[in-house]
Amino acid sequence: MTAAALHYDPSSLGERLHHAQTMTRPLMLEIIDKACRRFPSLGQSERTARVMRLIDAEAWADAALVLMELELPLWHVRRIAYDEGEWHCALSRERELPDWLDASTEGCHGDLAIALLSAFVEVQARAAEGSRPSVPSVRPAPDALYEPAACENFS
């Protein structure tokens, strides 16, 4: 488990996105630090360099789309819609299915990049929940009389 996964709290990051007015560089870097598992391990590949160039240019929506492509290769943008002052973004694994059959994940916000990243964080949260075992693991207590001993004779 990485250090990022140890301090990742999807609900707090989702709340932070919900309360943000606009996307900022520190907020984008926090999302990358806390919610992205593949981004740090790829080093300076072309995709990670592209995300950083988009962040430097403050192209937040493009950076969010490239980040989703990098982190969630099996997920696709199903729908982006603007309605009554809010962007609604839906991510799906099976975007060819009808809406009523698809289990898409949605995010909404007045800022397009934040709406995209809200859906992204929700997918990452579901993935983190799914990767935990259903039964807690318990390490057996060591026997007080047990002591390891080396039995090789090297002479």
PDB file of C-alpha atoms in Angstrom:
ATOM      1  CA  MET A   1       0.000   0.000   0.000  1.00  0.00           C
ATOM      2  CA  THR A   2       1.426   3.369  -0.954  1.00  0.00           C
ATOM      3  CA  ALA A   3       1.719   6.363   1.317  1.00  0.00           C
ATOM      4  CA  ALA A   4      -0.899   8.140  -0.825  1.00  0.00           C
ATOM      5  CA  ALA A   5      -3.389   5.326  -0.260  1.00  0.00           C
ATOM      6  CA  LEU A   6      -2.839   5.479   3.497  1.00  0.00           C
ATOM      7  CA  HIS A   7      -3.986   9.102   3.797  1.00  0.00           C
ATOM      8  CA  TYR A   8      -6.632   9.047   1.079  1.00  0.00           C
ATOM      9  CA  ASP A   9     -10.101   9.840   2.332  1.00  0.00           C
ATOM     10  CA  PRO A  10     -12.506   9.901  -0.638  1.00  0.00           C
ATOM     11  CA  SER A  11     -15.310  11.614   1.254  1.00  0.00           C
ATOM     12  CA  SER A  12     -13.131  14.534   2.375  1.00  0.00           C
ATOM     13  CA  LEU A  13     -11.716  14.983  -1.125  1.00  0.00           C
ATOM     14  CA  GLY A  14     -15.223  14.842  -2.600  1.00  0.00           C
ATOM     15  CA  GLU A  15     -16.404  17.450  -0.094  1.00  0.00           C
ATOM     16  CA  ARG A  16     -13.426  19.652  -0.912  1.00  0.00           C
ATOM     17  CA  LEU A  17     -14.311  19.475  -4.608  1.00  0.00           C
ATOM     18  CA  HIS A  18     -17.974  20.158  -3.882  1.00  0.00           C
ATOM     19  CA  HIS A  19     -17.152  23.323  -1.914  1.00  0.00           C
ATOM     20  CA  ALA A  20     -14.520  24.647  -4.337  1.00  0.00           C
ATOM     21  CA  GLN A  21     -15.581  27.592  -6.487  1.00  0.00           C
ATOM     22  CA  THR A  22     -13.060  27.039  -9.290  1.00  0.00           C
ATOM     23  CA  MET A  23     -10.210  24.675 -10.034  1.00  0.00           C
ATOM     24  CA  THR A  24      -6.783  25.740  -8.823  1.00  0.00           C
ATOM     25  CA  ARG A  25      -3.310  24.303  -9.222  1.00  0.00           C
ATOM     26  CA  PRO A  26      -3.033  23.282  -5.518  1.00  0.00           C
ATOM     27  CA  LEU A  27      -6.410  21.517  -5.679  1.00  0.00           C
ATOM     28  CA  MET A  28      -5.450  19.648  -8.859  1.00  0.00           C
ATOM     29  CA  LEU A  29      -2.119  18.588  -7.340  1.00  0.00           C
ATOM     30  CA  GLU A  30      -3.922  17.434  -4.181  1.00  0.00           C
ATOM     31  CA  ILE A  31      -6.236  15.260  -6.273  1.00  0.00           C
ATOM     32  CA  ILE A  32      -3.242  13.779  -8.085  1.00  0.00           C
ATOM     33  CA  ASP A  33      -1.466  13.182  -4.774  1.00  0.00           C
ATOM     34  CA  LYS A  34      -4.410  11.621  -2.945  1.00  0.00           C
ATOM     35  CA  ALA A  35      -6.566   9.916  -5.560  1.00  0.00           C
ATOM     36  CA  CYS A  36      -4.168   8.838  -8.299  1.00  0.00           C
ATOM     37  CA  ARG A  37      -2.392   5.530  -7.951  1.00  0.00           C
ATOM     38  CA  ARG A  38      -0.868   5.199 -11.419  1.00  0.00           C
ATOM     39  CA  PHE A  39       0.307   8.775 -11.918  1.00  0.00           C
ATOM     40  CA  PRO A  40       3.227   8.733  -9.432  1.00  0.00           C
ATOM     41  CA  SER A  41       4.441   5.298 -10.511  1.00  0.00           C
ATOM     42  CA  LEU A  42       4.707   6.197 -14.184  1.00  0.00           C
ATOM     43  CA  GLY A  43       7.577   8.619 -13.615  1.00  0.00           C
ATOM     44  CA  GLN A  44       7.900  11.180 -16.383  1.00  0.00           C
ATOM     45  CA  SER A  45       6.198   9.337 -19.208  1.00  0.00           C
ATOM     46  CA  GLU A  46       4.576  11.282 -22.023  1.00  0.00           C
ATOM     47  CA  ARG A  47       1.112  11.152 -20.454  1.00  0.00           C
ATOM     48  CA  THR A  48       2.200  12.419 -17.041  1.00  0.00           C
ATOM     49  CA  ALA A  49       4.257  15.148 -18.695  1.00  0.00           C
ATOM     50  CA  ARG A  50       1.190  16.087 -20.750  1.00  0.00           C
ATOM     51  CA  VAL A  51      -0.949  16.354 -17.611  1.00  0.00           C
ATOM     52  CA  MET A  52       1.647  18.603 -15.990  1.00  0.00           C
ATOM     53  CA  ARG A  53       1.821  20.809 -19.119  1.00  0.00           C
ATOM     54  CA  LEU A  54      -1.975  21.147 -19.094  1.00  0.00           C
ATOM     55  CA  ILE A  55      -1.925  22.043 -15.400  1.00  0.00           C
ATOM     56  CA  ASP A  56       0.764  24.652 -16.045  1.00  0.00           C
ATOM     57  CA  ALA A  57      -1.413  26.108 -18.829  1.00  0.00           C
ATOM     58  CA  GLU A  58      -4.452  26.026 -16.488  1.00  0.00           C
ATOM     59  CA  ALA A  59      -6.353  23.874 -18.980  1.00  0.00           C
ATOM     60  CA  TRP A  60      -8.245  22.202 -16.142  1.00  0.00           C
ATOM     61  CA  ALA A  61     -10.882  20.282 -18.106  1.00  0.00           C
ATOM     62  CA  ASP A  62      -8.304  18.900 -20.542  1.00  0.00           C
ATOM     63  CA  ALA A  63      -6.036  17.940 -17.644  1.00  0.00           C
ATOM     64  CA  ALA A  64      -8.955  16.184 -15.926  1.00  0.00           C
ATOM     65  CA  LEU A  65      -9.798  14.218 -19.086  1.00  0.00           C
ATOM     66  CA  VAL A  66      -6.172  13.126 -19.621  1.00  0.00           C
ATOM     67  CA  LEU A  67      -5.876  12.207 -15.942  1.00  0.00           C
ATOM     68  CA  MET A  68      -9.023  10.073 -16.177  1.00  0.00           C
ATOM     69  CA  GLU A  69      -7.673   8.381 -19.304  1.00  0.00           C
ATOM     70  CA  LEU A  70      -4.442   7.632 -17.448  1.00  0.00           C
ATOM     71  CA  GLU A  71      -5.942   6.494 -14.150  1.00  0.00           C
ATOM     72  CA  LEU A  72      -9.157   4.821 -15.329  1.00  0.00           C
ATOM     73  CA  PRO A  73      -8.394   3.105 -18.642  1.00  0.00           C
ATOM     74  CA  LEU A  74     -11.575   0.989 -18.513  1.00  0.00           C
ATOM     75  CA  TRP A  75     -13.863   3.968 -17.841  1.00  0.00           C
ATOM     76  CA  HIS A  76     -15.166   6.388 -20.472  1.00  0.00           C
ATOM     77  CA  VAL A  77     -16.990   9.689 -20.412  1.00  0.00           C
ATOM     78  CA  ARG A  78     -20.586   8.772 -21.060  1.00  0.00           C
ATOM     79  CA  ARG A  79     -22.170  12.197 -20.890  1.00  0.00           C
ATOM     80  CA  ILE A  80     -21.256  15.832 -20.343  1.00  0.00           C
ATOM     81  CA  ALA A  81     -24.246  18.147 -20.100  1.00  0.00           C
ATOM     82  CA  TYR A  82     -24.807  21.711 -18.940  1.00  0.00           C
ATOM     83  CA  ASP A  83     -28.150  22.329 -17.251  1.00  0.00           C
ATOM     84  CA  GLU A  84     -29.322  25.249 -15.130  1.00  0.00           C
ATOM     85  CA  GLY A  85     -25.839  26.527 -14.338  1.00  0.00           C
ATOM     86  CA  GLU A  86     -24.239  23.167 -13.537  1.00  0.00           C
ATOM     87  CA  TRP A  87     -22.151  20.697 -15.489  1.00  0.00           C
ATOM     88  CA  HIS A  88     -23.233  17.066 -15.178  1.00  0.00           C
ATOM     89  CA  CYS A  89     -20.612  14.465 -16.061  1.00  0.00           C
ATOM     90  CA  ALA A  90     -21.150  10.718 -16.141  1.00  0.00           C
ATOM     91  CA  LEU A  91     -18.412   8.086 -16.350  1.00  0.00           C
ATOM     92  CA  SER A  92     -19.201   4.551 -17.380  1.00  0.00           C
ATOM     93  CA  ARG A  93     -17.479   1.256 -18.080  1.00  0.00           C
ATOM     94  CA  GLU A  94     -20.102   0.299 -20.672  1.00  0.00           C
ATOM     95  CA  ARG A  95     -21.162   3.492 -22.415  1.00  0.00           C
ATOM     96  CA  GLU A  96     -22.900   1.615 -25.266  1.00  0.00           C
ATOM     97  CA  LEU A  97     -25.559   0.305 -22.880  1.00  0.00           C
ATOM     98  CA  PRO A  98     -28.834   2.189 -22.492  1.00  0.00           C
ATOM     99  CA  ASP A  99     -28.907   4.621 -19.550  1.00  0.00           C
ATOM    100  CA  TRP A 100     -31.307   2.478 -17.559  1.00  0.00           C
ATOM    101  CA  LEU A 101     -28.950  -0.558 -17.741  1.00  0.00           C
ATOM    102  CA  ASP A 102     -25.702   1.263 -17.106  1.00  0.00           C
ATOM    103  CA  ALA A 103     -24.190   1.770 -13.666  1.00  0.00           C
ATOM    104  CA  SER A 104     -22.547   5.102 -14.369  1.00  0.00           C
ATOM    105  CA  THR A 105     -20.929   7.390 -11.841  1.00  0.00           C
ATOM    106  CA  GLU A 106     -21.901  11.041 -11.948  1.00  0.00           C
ATOM    107  CA  GLY A 107     -20.475  14.318 -10.744  1.00  0.00           C
ATOM    108  CA  CYS A 108     -21.937  17.791 -10.987  1.00  0.00           C
ATOM    109  CA  HIS A 109     -20.628  21.292 -10.326  1.00  0.00           C
ATOM    110  CA  GLY A 110     -20.702  24.765 -11.810  1.00  0.00           C
ATOM    111  CA  ASP A 111     -17.119  24.297 -13.045  1.00  0.00           C
ATOM    112  CA  LEU A 112     -16.579  21.679 -15.764  1.00  0.00           C
ATOM    113  CA  ALA A 113     -13.215  20.453 -14.467  1.00  0.00           C
ATOM    114  CA  ILE A 114     -14.536  20.057 -10.931  1.00  0.00           C
ATOM    115  CA  ALA A 115     -17.574  18.146 -12.219  1.00  0.00           C
ATOM    116  CA  LEU A 116     -15.290  15.796 -14.170  1.00  0.00           C
ATOM    117  CA  LEU A 117     -12.989  15.302 -11.196  1.00  0.00           C
ATOM    118  CA  SER A 118     -15.928  14.751  -8.828  1.00  0.00           C
ATOM    119  CA  ALA A 119     -17.008  11.787 -10.941  1.00  0.00           C
ATOM    120  CA  PHE A 120     -13.364  10.644 -11.115  1.00  0.00           C
ATOM    121  CA  VAL A 121     -12.963  10.772  -7.313  1.00  0.00           C
ATOM    122  CA  GLU A 122     -16.235   8.858  -6.894  1.00  0.00           C
ATOM    123  CA  VAL A 123     -14.994   6.083  -9.207  1.00  0.00           C
ATOM    124  CA  GLN A 124     -11.681   5.953  -7.312  1.00  0.00           C
ATOM    125  CA  ALA A 125     -13.605   5.720  -4.010  1.00  0.00           C
ATOM    126  CA  ARG A 126     -15.679   2.808  -5.328  1.00  0.00           C
ATOM    127  CA  ALA A 127     -12.513   1.072  -6.505  1.00  0.00           C
ATOM    128  CA  ALA A 128     -10.912   1.533  -3.076  1.00  0.00           C
ATOM    129  CA  GLU A 129     -14.002   0.064  -1.387  1.00  0.00           C
ATOM    130  CA  GLY A 130     -14.047  -2.886  -3.787  1.00  0.00           C
ATOM    131  CA  SER A 131     -10.409  -3.745  -3.192  1.00  0.00           C
ATOM    132  CA  ARG A 132     -10.841  -4.265   0.537  1.00  0.00           C
ATOM    133  CA  PRO A 133     -11.462  -7.847   1.658  1.00  0.00           C
ATOM    134  CA  SER A 134     -14.951  -8.664   2.880  1.00  0.00           C
ATOM    135  CA  VAL A 135     -13.552 -10.466   5.928  1.00  0.00           C
ATOM    136  CA  PRO A 136     -11.060  -8.632   8.117  1.00  0.00           C
ATOM    137  CA  SER A 137      -7.696 -10.275   8.366  1.00  0.00           C
ATOM    138  CA  VAL A 138      -6.365 -11.066  11.822  1.00  0.00           C
ATOM    139  CA  ARG A 139      -2.772 -11.997  12.400  1.00  0.00           C
ATOM    140  CA  PRO A 140      -2.398 -14.935  14.776  1.00  0.00           C
ATOM    141  CA  ALA A 141      -0.856 -14.070  18.113  1.00  0.00           C
ATOM    142  CA  PRO A 142       2.667 -15.470  18.403  1.00  0.00           C
ATOM    143  CA  ASP A 143       3.143 -18.310  20.852  1.00  0.00           C
ATOM    144  CA  ALA A 144       5.045 -17.162  23.944  1.00  0.00           C
ATOM    145  CA  LEU A 145       7.146 -20.341  23.884  1.00  0.00           C
ATOM    146  CA  TYR A 146       8.002 -20.087  20.213  1.00  0.00           C
ATOM    147  CA  GLU A 147      11.500 -18.948  19.379  1.00  0.00           C
ATOM    148  CA  PRO A 148      13.048 -19.313  15.925  1.00  0.00           C
ATOM    149  CA  ALA A 149      16.362 -21.071  15.797  1.00  0.00           C
ATOM    150  CA  ALA A 150      18.930 -21.516  13.038  1.00  0.00           C
ATOM    151  CA  CYS A 151      19.914 -25.131  12.500  1.00  0.00           C
ATOM    152  CA  GLU A 152      22.445 -24.944   9.669  1.00  0.00           C
ATOM    153  CA  ASN A 153      26.005 -26.040  10.313  1.00  0.00           C
ATOM    154  CA  PHE A 154      28.370 -24.090   8.075  1.00  0.00           C
ATOM    155  CA  SER A 155      31.605 -25.750   9.201  1.00  0.00           C
TER     156      SER A 155
END
